[in-house]
mmCIF file of C-alpha atoms and ligand atoms in Angstrom:
data_model
loop_
_atom_site.group_PDB
_atom_site.id
_atom_site.type_symbol
_atom_site.label_atom_id
_atom_site.label_comp_id
_atom_site.label_asym_id
_atom_site.label_seq_id
_atom_site.Cartn_x
_atom_site.Cartn_y
_atom_site.Cartn_z
ATOM 1 C CA UNK M 613 43.646 -22.562 175.848
ATOM 2 C CA UNK M 614 42.755 -23.217 179.509
ATOM 3 C CA UNK M 615 41.127 -26.617 179.898
ATOM 4 C CA UNK M 616 37.964 -25.142 181.312
ATOM 5 C CA UNK M 617 37.334 -22.605 178.523
ATOM 6 C CA UNK M 618 34.141 -23.088 176.577
ATOM 7 C CA UNK M 619 34.318 -22.777 172.801
ATOM 8 C CA UNK M 620 31.068 -22.518 170.906
ATOM 9 C CA UNK M 621 30.777 -23.809 167.348
ATOM 10 C CA UNK M 622 30.225 -20.278 166.035
ATOM 11 C CA UNK M 623 33.352 -19.022 167.756
ATOM 12 C CA UNK M 624 35.352 -22.005 166.526
ATOM 13 C CA UNK M 625 34.199 -21.516 162.924
ATOM 14 C CA UNK M 626 35.203 -17.845 163.032
ATOM 15 C CA UNK M 627 38.579 -18.584 164.648
ATOM 16 C CA UNK M 628 39.357 -21.212 162.002
ATOM 17 C CA UNK M 629 38.144 -19.147 159.062
ATOM 18 C CA UNK M 630 41.704 -18.108 158.278
ATOM 19 C CA UNK M 631 42.683 -21.733 157.519
ATOM 20 C CA UNK M 632 40.371 -21.689 154.580
ATOM 21 C CA UNK M 633 41.900 -20.854 151.212
ATOM 22 C CA UNK M 634 39.062 -18.602 150.059
ATOM 23 C CA UNK M 635 38.554 -17.094 153.480
ATOM 24 C CA UNK M 636 35.805 -14.549 153.004
ATOM 25 C CA UNK M 637 33.380 -15.709 155.645
ATOM 26 C CA UNK M 638 30.983 -17.351 153.181
ATOM 27 C CA UNK M 639 31.835 -20.905 154.184
ATOM 28 C CA UNK M 640 31.562 -19.889 157.825
ATOM 29 C CA UNK M 641 28.094 -18.583 157.153
ATOM 30 C CA UNK M 642 27.075 -21.854 155.473
ATOM 31 C CA UNK M 643 28.342 -23.875 158.443
ATOM 32 C CA UNK M 644 26.493 -21.544 160.754
ATOM 33 C CA UNK M 645 23.274 -21.933 158.724
ATOM 34 C CA UNK M 646 23.591 -25.726 158.760
ATOM 35 C CA UNK M 647 24.117 -25.743 162.522
ATOM 36 C CA UNK M 648 21.057 -23.558 162.964
ATOM 37 C CA UNK M 649 18.955 -25.917 160.836
ATOM 38 C CA UNK M 650 20.358 -28.807 162.890
ATOM 39 C CA UNK M 651 19.097 -27.229 166.109
ATOM 40 C CA UNK M 652 15.613 -26.834 164.658
ATOM 41 C CA UNK M 653 15.636 -30.419 163.367
ATOM 42 C CA UNK M 654 16.923 -31.610 166.728
ATOM 43 C CA UNK M 655 13.998 -29.924 168.489
ATOM 44 C CA UNK M 656 11.525 -31.794 166.282
ATOM 45 C CA UNK M 657 13.425 -35.099 166.520
ATOM 46 C CA UNK M 658 13.229 -34.847 170.312
ATOM 47 C CA UNK M 659 9.464 -34.506 170.107
ATOM 48 C CA UNK M 660 9.006 -37.353 167.635
ATOM 49 C CA UNK M 661 7.519 -39.729 170.211
ATOM 50 C CA UNK M 662 4.992 -37.122 171.352
ATOM 51 C CA UNK M 663 3.363 -36.733 167.990
ATOM 52 C CA UNK M 664 0.577 -39.237 168.740
ATOM 53 C CA UNK M 665 -0.363 -38.001 172.197
ATOM 54 C CA UNK M 666 -0.248 -34.364 171.146
ATOM 55 C CA UNK M 667 -2.668 -35.156 168.363
ATOM 56 C CA UNK M 668 -0.434 -34.075 165.515
ATOM 57 C CA UNK M 669 -0.886 -37.105 163.323
ATOM 58 C CA UNK M 670 -3.598 -35.690 161.117
ATOM 59 C CA UNK M 671 -2.991 -33.610 158.067
ATOM 60 C CA UNK M 672 -2.830 -30.344 160.025
ATOM 61 C CA UNK M 673 -1.340 -29.461 163.413
ATOM 62 C CA UNK M 674 -2.732 -27.202 166.148
ATOM 63 C CA UNK M 675 -1.532 -24.150 164.281
ATOM 64 C CA UNK M 676 -3.439 -25.200 161.214
ATOM 65 C CA UNK M 677 -0.165 -26.020 159.461
ATOM 66 C CA UNK M 678 0.300 -29.133 157.457
ATOM 67 C CA UNK M 679 2.167 -31.790 159.429
ATOM 68 C CA UNK M 680 5.252 -32.990 157.602
ATOM 69 C CA UNK M 681 7.046 -36.240 158.033
ATOM 70 C CA UNK M 682 10.255 -35.656 159.948
ATOM 71 C CA UNK M 683 12.544 -36.315 156.992
ATOM 72 C CA UNK M 684 10.547 -33.969 154.809
ATOM 73 C CA UNK M 685 10.621 -31.383 157.581
ATOM 74 C CA UNK M 686 14.426 -31.658 157.831
ATOM 75 C CA UNK M 687 14.749 -31.373 154.049
ATOM 76 C CA UNK M 688 12.763 -28.149 153.979
ATOM 77 C CA UNK M 689 14.445 -26.695 157.041
ATOM 78 C CA UNK M 690 17.921 -27.054 155.520
ATOM 79 C CA UNK M 691 16.838 -25.567 152.204
ATOM 80 C CA UNK M 692 15.221 -22.644 154.044
ATOM 81 C CA UNK M 693 18.333 -22.037 156.094
ATOM 82 C CA UNK M 694 20.751 -22.216 153.148
ATOM 83 C CA UNK M 695 18.637 -20.198 150.718
ATOM 84 C CA UNK M 696 18.677 -16.952 152.657
ATOM 85 C CA UNK M 697 22.349 -15.988 152.847
ATOM 86 C CA UNK M 698 23.181 -15.995 149.132
ATOM 87 C CA UNK M 699 26.323 -18.144 149.519
ATOM 88 C CA UNK M 700 24.974 -21.114 147.547
ATOM 89 C CA UNK M 701 24.198 -21.408 143.854
ATOM 90 C CA UNK M 702 22.653 -24.844 144.040
ATOM 91 C CA UNK M 703 21.678 -27.460 146.605
ATOM 92 C CA UNK M 704 21.039 -31.171 146.357
ATOM 93 C CA UNK M 705 19.072 -33.290 148.790
ATOM 94 C CA UNK M 706 18.726 -37.031 149.111
ATOM 95 C CA UNK M 707 14.997 -36.338 149.345
ATOM 96 C CA UNK M 708 14.827 -34.692 145.929
ATOM 97 C CA UNK M 709 15.471 -36.284 142.558
ATOM 98 C CA UNK M 710 17.021 -33.278 140.827
ATOM 99 C CA UNK M 711 19.179 -30.334 141.948
ATOM 100 C CA UNK M 712 17.610 -27.431 143.823
ATOM 101 C CA UNK M 713 18.735 -24.178 142.158
ATOM 102 C CA UNK M 714 18.831 -21.194 144.517
ATOM 103 C CA UNK M 715 18.699 -18.171 142.232
ATOM 104 C CA UNK M 716 19.111 -17.863 138.544
ATOM 105 C CA UNK M 717 21.412 -14.828 138.529
ATOM 106 C CA UNK M 718 24.035 -13.578 140.886
ATOM 107 C CA UNK M 719 24.155 -16.833 142.749
ATOM 108 C CA UNK M 720 26.705 -17.817 145.368
ATOM 109 C CA UNK M 721 30.020 -19.599 145.213
ATOM 110 C CA UNK M 722 29.052 -22.816 146.976
ATOM 111 C CA UNK M 723 27.156 -26.024 146.436
ATOM 112 C CA UNK M 724 25.754 -27.939 149.397
ATOM 113 C CA UNK M 725 24.572 -31.529 149.090
ATOM 114 C CA UNK M 726 22.822 -33.071 152.072
ATOM 115 C CA UNK M 727 20.983 -36.075 153.384
ATOM 116 C CA UNK M 728 18.477 -34.318 155.670
ATOM 117 C CA UNK M 729 17.579 -37.267 157.880
ATOM 118 C CA UNK M 730 19.630 -40.387 157.435
ATOM 119 C CA UNK M 731 18.521 -43.684 158.967
ATOM 120 C CA UNK M 732 14.874 -43.447 158.009
ATOM 121 C CA UNK M 733 14.035 -46.931 159.289
ATOM 122 C CA UNK M 734 15.052 -45.787 162.789
ATOM 123 C CA UNK M 735 13.049 -42.541 162.952
ATOM 124 C CA UNK M 736 9.909 -43.999 164.500
ATOM 125 C CA UNK M 737 11.623 -46.208 167.055
ATOM 126 C CA UNK M 738 13.772 -43.700 168.929
ATOM 127 C CA UNK M 739 17.050 -44.959 167.524
ATOM 128 C CA UNK M 740 19.785 -42.506 166.501
ATOM 129 C CA UNK M 741 19.391 -40.710 163.188
ATOM 130 C CA UNK M 742 21.474 -38.031 161.518
ATOM 131 C CA UNK M 743 21.983 -35.277 158.961
ATOM 132 C CA UNK M 744 24.922 -35.406 156.526
ATOM 133 C CA UNK M 745 26.306 -32.507 154.482
ATOM 134 C CA UNK M 746 28.944 -31.972 151.847
ATOM 135 C CA UNK M 747 30.152 -28.592 150.543
ATOM 136 C CA UNK M 748 31.837 -27.772 147.212
ATOM 137 C CA UNK M 749 33.003 -24.607 145.528
ATOM 138 C CA UNK M 750 31.477 -23.498 142.307
ATOM 139 C CA UNK M 751 33.467 -24.359 139.175
ATOM 140 C CA UNK M 752 31.763 -21.681 137.105
ATOM 141 C CA UNK M 753 30.070 -23.865 134.592
ATOM 142 C CA UNK M 754 27.539 -22.030 132.463
ATOM 143 C CA UNK M 755 24.668 -20.607 134.499
ATOM 144 C CA UNK M 756 22.002 -22.873 133.010
ATOM 145 C CA UNK M 757 20.231 -25.664 134.874
ATOM 146 C CA UNK M 758 22.481 -28.088 133.029
ATOM 147 C CA UNK M 759 25.506 -26.096 134.213
ATOM 148 C CA UNK M 760 24.256 -26.236 137.789
ATOM 149 C CA UNK M 761 23.792 -29.996 137.490
ATOM 150 C CA UNK M 762 27.475 -30.221 136.566
ATOM 151 C CA UNK M 763 28.410 -28.011 139.534
ATOM 152 C CA UNK M 764 26.689 -30.497 141.818
ATOM 153 C CA UNK M 765 28.534 -33.470 140.320
ATOM 154 C CA UNK M 766 32.082 -32.906 141.553
ATOM 155 C CA UNK M 767 34.451 -35.565 142.799
ATOM 156 C CA UNK M 768 34.653 -36.115 146.536
ATOM 157 C CA UNK M 769 38.216 -34.818 146.664
ATOM 158 C CA UNK M 770 36.893 -31.388 145.651
ATOM 159 C CA UNK M 771 34.888 -31.077 148.856
ATOM 160 C CA UNK M 772 35.827 -28.010 150.882
ATOM 161 C CA UNK M 773 33.927 -29.148 153.955
ATOM 162 C CA UNK M 774 31.756 -32.021 155.121
ATOM 163 C CA UNK M 775 30.064 -33.015 158.312
ATOM 164 C CA UNK M 776 27.223 -34.720 160.039
ATOM 165 C CA UNK M 777 24.855 -34.166 162.914
ATOM 166 C CA UNK M 778 24.029 -37.156 165.078
ATOM 167 C CA UNK M 779 20.740 -37.028 166.961
ATOM 168 C CA UNK M 780 21.658 -39.610 169.577
ATOM 169 C CA UNK M 781 21.860 -39.838 173.361
ATOM 170 C CA UNK M 782 23.191 -36.325 172.918
ATOM 171 C CA UNK M 783 23.242 -34.295 169.722
ATOM 172 C CA UNK M 784 26.624 -33.838 168.099
ATOM 173 C CA UNK M 785 27.898 -31.996 165.080
ATOM 174 C CA UNK M 786 31.163 -33.280 163.610
ATOM 175 C CA UNK M 787 32.820 -31.551 160.659
ATOM 176 C CA UNK M 788 35.983 -31.019 158.690
ATOM 177 C CA UNK M 789 37.220 -28.321 156.328
ATOM 178 C CA UNK M 790 40.277 -30.383 155.444
ATOM 179 C CA UNK M 791 42.220 -29.417 158.577
ATOM 180 C CA UNK M 792 41.324 -32.270 160.891
ATOM 181 C CA UNK M 793 38.005 -33.253 162.408
ATOM 182 C CA UNK M 794 36.290 -31.575 165.340
ATOM 183 C CA UNK M 795 33.185 -32.565 167.275
ATOM 184 C CA UNK M 796 30.683 -30.343 169.078
ATOM 185 C CA UNK M 797 27.965 -31.396 171.511
ATOM 186 C CA UNK M 798 24.714 -29.491 171.749
ATOM 187 C CA UNK M 799 24.077 -28.091 175.206
ATOM 188 C CA UNK M 800 20.280 -28.018 175.195
ATOM 189 C CA UNK M 801 20.260 -25.587 178.138
ATOM 190 C CA UNK M 802 21.893 -22.784 176.204
ATOM 191 C CA UNK M 803 21.109 -24.030 172.694
ATOM 192 C CA UNK M 804 24.746 -23.967 171.586
ATOM 193 C CA UNK M 805 27.052 -26.568 170.094
ATOM 194 C CA UNK M 806 30.164 -26.624 172.292
ATOM 195 C CA UNK M 807 33.560 -27.980 171.291
ATOM 196 C CA UNK M 808 33.704 -31.329 173.075
ATOM 197 C CA UNK M 809 35.942 -33.474 170.843
ATOM 198 C CA UNK M 810 38.810 -31.485 169.304
ATOM 199 C CA UNK M 811 41.054 -33.002 166.653
ATOM 200 C CA UNK M 812 39.450 -36.443 166.466
ATOM 201 C CA UNK M 813 41.769 -39.252 165.359
ATOM 202 C CA UNK M 814 40.403 -42.630 164.383
ATOM 203 C CA UNK M 815 42.338 -45.583 165.901
ATOM 204 C CA UNK M 816 44.653 -47.216 163.358
ATOM 205 C CA UNK M 817 42.883 -50.526 163.968
ATOM 206 C CA UNK M 818 39.688 -51.383 165.815
ATOM 207 C CA UNK M 819 37.885 -54.392 167.203
ATOM 208 C CA UNK M 820 34.441 -53.869 165.683
ATOM 209 C CA UNK M 821 32.974 -54.633 162.310
ATOM 210 C CA UNK M 822 29.714 -53.095 161.236
ATOM 211 C CA UNK M 823 27.583 -54.362 158.386
ATOM 212 C CA UNK M 824 24.173 -55.785 157.576
ATOM 213 C CA UNK M 825 25.234 -59.404 157.867
ATOM 214 C CA UNK M 826 21.762 -60.508 156.873
ATOM 215 C CA UNK M 827 22.893 -60.140 153.256
ATOM 216 C CA UNK M 828 25.833 -62.540 153.716
ATOM 217 C CA UNK M 829 24.574 -65.024 151.140
ATOM 218 C CA UNK M 830 24.351 -62.253 148.549
ATOM 219 C CA UNK M 831 27.991 -61.157 148.997
ATOM 220 C CA UNK M 832 31.019 -61.851 146.811
ATOM 221 C CA UNK M 833 33.239 -64.769 147.835
ATOM 222 C CA UNK M 834 36.125 -62.436 148.775
ATOM 223 C CA UNK M 835 33.920 -60.579 151.230
ATOM 224 C CA UNK M 836 32.603 -63.816 152.728
ATOM 225 C CA UNK M 837 36.225 -64.846 153.294
ATOM 226 C CA UNK M 838 36.928 -61.506 154.996
ATOM 227 C CA UNK M 839 33.879 -61.960 157.198
ATOM 228 C CA UNK M 840 35.025 -65.433 158.232
ATOM 229 C CA UNK M 841 38.486 -63.989 158.960
ATOM 230 C CA UNK M 842 36.981 -61.317 161.227
ATOM 231 C CA UNK M 843 35.110 -63.815 163.347
ATOM 232 C CA UNK M 844 37.912 -66.367 163.633
ATOM 233 C CA UNK M 845 39.343 -66.858 167.096
ATOM 234 C CA UNK M 846 42.902 -65.509 167.112
ATOM 235 C CA UNK M 847 43.578 -63.357 170.186
ATOM 236 C CA UNK M 848 47.082 -62.494 168.912
ATOM 237 C CA UNK M 849 45.533 -60.416 166.105
ATOM 238 C CA UNK M 850 42.605 -59.147 168.178
ATOM 239 C CA UNK M 851 40.062 -61.531 166.676
ATOM 240 C CA UNK M 852 37.237 -62.295 166.775
ATOM 241 C CA UNK M 853 35.942 -58.787 166.126
ATOM 242 C CA UNK M 854 32.627 -57.800 167.689
ATOM 243 C CA UNK M 855 29.650 -56.882 165.547
ATOM 244 C CA UNK M 856 27.904 -53.531 165.943
ATOM 245 C CA UNK M 857 25.199 -52.406 163.514
ATOM 246 C CA UNK M 858 22.663 -49.651 164.095
ATOM 247 C CA UNK M 859 21.403 -49.247 160.540
ATOM 248 C CA UNK M 860 21.942 -45.471 160.584
ATOM 249 C CA UNK M 861 25.103 -44.648 158.663
ATOM 250 C CA UNK M 862 25.811 -41.529 160.747
ATOM 251 C CA UNK M 863 25.645 -43.482 164.011
ATOM 252 C CA UNK M 864 27.638 -46.444 162.713
ATOM 253 C CA UNK M 865 30.355 -44.167 161.323
ATOM 254 C CA UNK M 866 30.387 -42.031 164.461
ATOM 255 C CA UNK M 867 31.122 -45.087 166.584
ATOM 256 C CA UNK M 868 33.751 -46.217 164.080
ATOM 257 C CA UNK M 869 35.396 -42.772 164.210
ATOM 258 C CA UNK M 870 35.922 -43.066 167.961
ATOM 259 C CA UNK M 871 36.396 -46.804 168.507
ATOM 260 C CA UNK M 872 37.895 -47.760 165.163
ATOM 261 C CA UNK M 873 37.155 -50.861 163.115
ATOM 262 C CA UNK M 874 35.397 -51.138 159.794
ATOM 263 C CA UNK M 875 31.947 -50.346 158.427
ATOM 264 C CA UNK M 876 30.954 -51.786 155.098
ATOM 265 C CA UNK M 877 27.920 -51.658 152.871
ATOM 266 C CA UNK M 878 29.067 -53.806 149.941
ATOM 267 C CA UNK M 879 27.544 -54.662 146.606
ATOM 268 C CA UNK M 880 25.286 -57.694 146.664
ATOM 269 C CA UNK M 881 23.866 -59.983 144.004
ATOM 270 C CA UNK M 882 20.639 -57.995 144.100
ATOM 271 C CA UNK M 883 22.192 -54.504 144.474
ATOM 272 C CA UNK M 884 25.395 -54.468 142.413
ATOM 273 C CA UNK M 885 26.259 -50.911 143.560
ATOM 274 C CA UNK M 886 25.262 -51.381 147.189
ATOM 275 C CA UNK M 887 22.789 -48.972 148.748
ATOM 276 C CA UNK M 888 24.620 -45.868 149.908
ATOM 277 C CA UNK M 889 24.726 -42.762 147.798
ATOM 278 C CA UNK M 890 28.068 -41.420 146.656
ATOM 279 C CA UNK M 891 27.193 -37.719 146.791
ATOM 280 C CA UNK M 892 25.063 -37.706 149.936
ATOM 281 C CA UNK M 893 26.581 -40.386 152.110
ATOM 282 C CA UNK M 894 29.872 -41.893 150.903
ATOM 283 C CA UNK M 895 31.827 -38.741 149.954
ATOM 284 C CA UNK M 896 31.159 -36.658 153.065
ATOM 285 C CA UNK M 897 31.836 -39.604 155.359
ATOM 286 C CA UNK M 898 34.985 -40.456 153.392
ATOM 287 C CA UNK M 899 36.270 -36.879 153.805
ATOM 288 C CA UNK M 900 35.686 -36.951 157.561
ATOM 289 C CA UNK M 901 37.214 -40.382 158.076
ATOM 290 C CA UNK M 902 40.268 -39.608 155.913
ATOM 291 C CA UNK M 903 40.771 -36.349 157.776
ATOM 292 C CA UNK M 904 40.772 -38.293 161.039
ATOM 293 C CA UNK M 905 43.457 -40.651 159.678
ATOM 294 C CA UNK M 906 41.261 -43.463 158.312
ATOM 295 C CA UNK M 907 40.361 -44.751 154.859
ATOM 296 C CA UNK M 908 37.292 -45.043 152.630
ATOM 297 C CA UNK M 909 37.161 -47.182 149.472
ATOM 298 C CA UNK M 910 34.539 -48.836 147.301
ATOM 299 C CA UNK M 911 36.334 -52.145 147.821
ATOM 300 C CA UNK M 912 39.230 -51.168 145.561
ATOM 301 C CA UNK M 913 39.247 -47.495 144.643
ATOM 302 C CA UNK M 914 39.352 -44.495 146.947
ATOM 303 C CA UNK M 915 35.794 -43.191 147.341
ATOM 304 C CA UNK M 916 36.756 -39.542 146.871
ATOM 305 C CA UNK M 917 38.358 -40.257 143.473
ATOM 306 C CA UNK M 918 35.233 -41.763 141.924
ATOM 307 C CA UNK M 919 33.938 -39.667 139.001
ATOM 308 C CA UNK M 920 30.268 -39.049 139.750
ATOM 309 C CA UNK M 921 27.807 -39.561 136.921
ATOM 310 C CA UNK M 922 24.508 -39.095 138.682
ATOM 311 C CA UNK M 923 23.385 -37.207 141.752
ATOM 312 C CA UNK M 924 21.849 -40.283 143.347
ATOM 313 C CA UNK M 925 24.553 -42.701 142.250
ATOM 314 C CA UNK M 926 25.123 -45.593 144.651
ATOM 315 C CA UNK M 927 28.499 -47.056 145.514
ATOM 316 C CA UNK M 928 29.746 -49.851 147.777
ATOM 317 C CA UNK M 929 31.497 -48.439 150.849
ATOM 318 C CA UNK M 930 34.280 -49.810 153.073
ATOM 319 C CA UNK M 931 35.293 -47.222 155.631
ATOM 320 C CA UNK M 932 37.083 -46.940 158.951
ATOM 321 C CA UNK M 933 40.498 -47.602 160.484
ATOM 322 C CA UNK M 934 43.182 -47.760 157.819
ATOM 323 C CA UNK M 935 44.529 -51.188 158.876
ATOM 324 C CA UNK M 936 41.014 -52.651 158.801
ATOM 325 C CA UNK M 937 40.014 -51.148 155.467
ATOM 326 C CA UNK M 938 43.296 -52.330 153.922
ATOM 327 C CA UNK M 939 42.612 -55.811 155.239
ATOM 328 C CA UNK M 940 39.177 -55.835 153.621
ATOM 329 C CA UNK M 941 40.675 -54.561 150.372
ATOM 330 C CA UNK M 942 43.243 -57.364 150.472
ATOM 331 C CA UNK M 943 40.550 -60.056 150.744
ATOM 332 C CA UNK M 944 38.445 -58.538 147.963
ATOM 333 C CA UNK M 945 41.394 -58.097 145.600
ATOM 334 C CA UNK M 946 42.826 -61.527 146.340
ATOM 335 C CA UNK M 947 39.573 -63.226 145.433
ATOM 336 C CA UNK M 948 39.221 -61.304 142.198
ATOM 337 C CA UNK M 949 42.750 -62.183 141.136
ATOM 338 C CA UNK M 950 41.859 -65.907 141.270
HETATM 339 P P1 AHM G 520 18.028 -44.084 154.146
HETATM 340 O O1 AHM G 520 18.626 -42.972 153.325
HETATM 341 O O2 AHM G 520 16.718 -44.600 153.635
HETATM 342 O O3 AHM G 520 17.988 -43.730 155.588
HETATM 343 O O4 AHM G 520 19.019 -45.329 153.937
HETATM 344 C C1 AHM G 520 20.351 -45.185 154.311
HETATM 345 C C2 AHM G 520 20.601 -46.053 155.522
HETATM 346 C C3 AHM G 520 21.948 -45.828 156.120
HETATM 347 O O5 AHM G 520 21.879 -44.884 157.159
HETATM 348 C C4 AHM G 520 22.300 -47.192 156.646
HETATM 349 O O6 AHM G 520 23.699 -47.388 156.686
HETATM 350 C C5 AHM G 520 21.634 -48.106 155.675
HETATM 351 O O7 AHM G 520 20.576 -47.381 155.105
HETATM 352 C C6 AHM G 520 21.058 -49.330 156.303
HETATM 353 O O8 AHM G 520 20.520 -50.145 155.301
HETATM 354 P P2 AHM G 520 20.020 -51.640 155.620
HETATM 355 O O9 AHM G 520 18.712 -51.497 156.314
HETATM 356 O O10 AHM G 520 19.900 -52.293 154.275
HETATM 357 O O11 AHM G 520 21.051 -52.302 156.478
HETATM 358 MG MG1 MG G 521 20.576 -41.689 153.942
#
């Protein structure tokens, strides 16, 4: 491919369709629908700061429509986009307690789970936020609501695709179908995601750690030891590491994907399973990071091998460069063996 050639996301998805085992165009259509929803969400995210001066803070906007909070808007937009094509049998959203069945009969072959707008504490202060998605194939459980609940509760290693959209200084969509990781940047002028970061590889080791260190006193001893190790002065091993923490998982993982290092949201004394949700946050990010050459564990076990029990199940997450995640695992395991 000549260096100057422009590849749109839609073109890329179509060209790569053949790599997919069940290549019938359905997955391509889902990815297309998600990218379309992302553009609509992006448009609203970009206007977030104007809401007050445009007078849209009341219950209805100038069109007489009810004004939705941005995360609720994103939730609805994705459902709308994925409901039309008939490729999905059931959806799940971080914003909704239960599954969202699409149609009772003749429903599609795919399940999409998504976190419509991740990083909620950053929405109102113009700090990066994101959308995360995870796609599974239907296992053909019985067609009841209970059957659909089972369809939505598959292990992370059954994902056929996963990705995220980062609404940051530019808007990027990064995804994998199990054949590497590719990143696309939205060109707002033409409204297209363009291939900007092909075949992303995470560095084998980084120099950043990313965590909410405010919870330090609630951590396990092994993790405190790891933390102290990271900030020790030892230039020969690249320490001390620098701290970076945005508080939006998508943004923190995105940086980790490019610069390497480790992100962790561990269990604490008050939250024994951590905060992040296995199905909506940990699994899709684990798939992307593993596909880029990194690792994702709950402290011990590989994230994508955890048997899910509930849609909103939380799990501790240690994710990033393989050397860094292994190092964290070593400290945690060592302490527990004592
Ligand atoms: P949210 O779903 O309410 O946005 O919460 C998830 C977010 C993640 O994006 C981020 O990694 C984490 O919460 C930050 O939590 P904390 O404020 O405890 O550091
Ligand atoms: Mg979230």
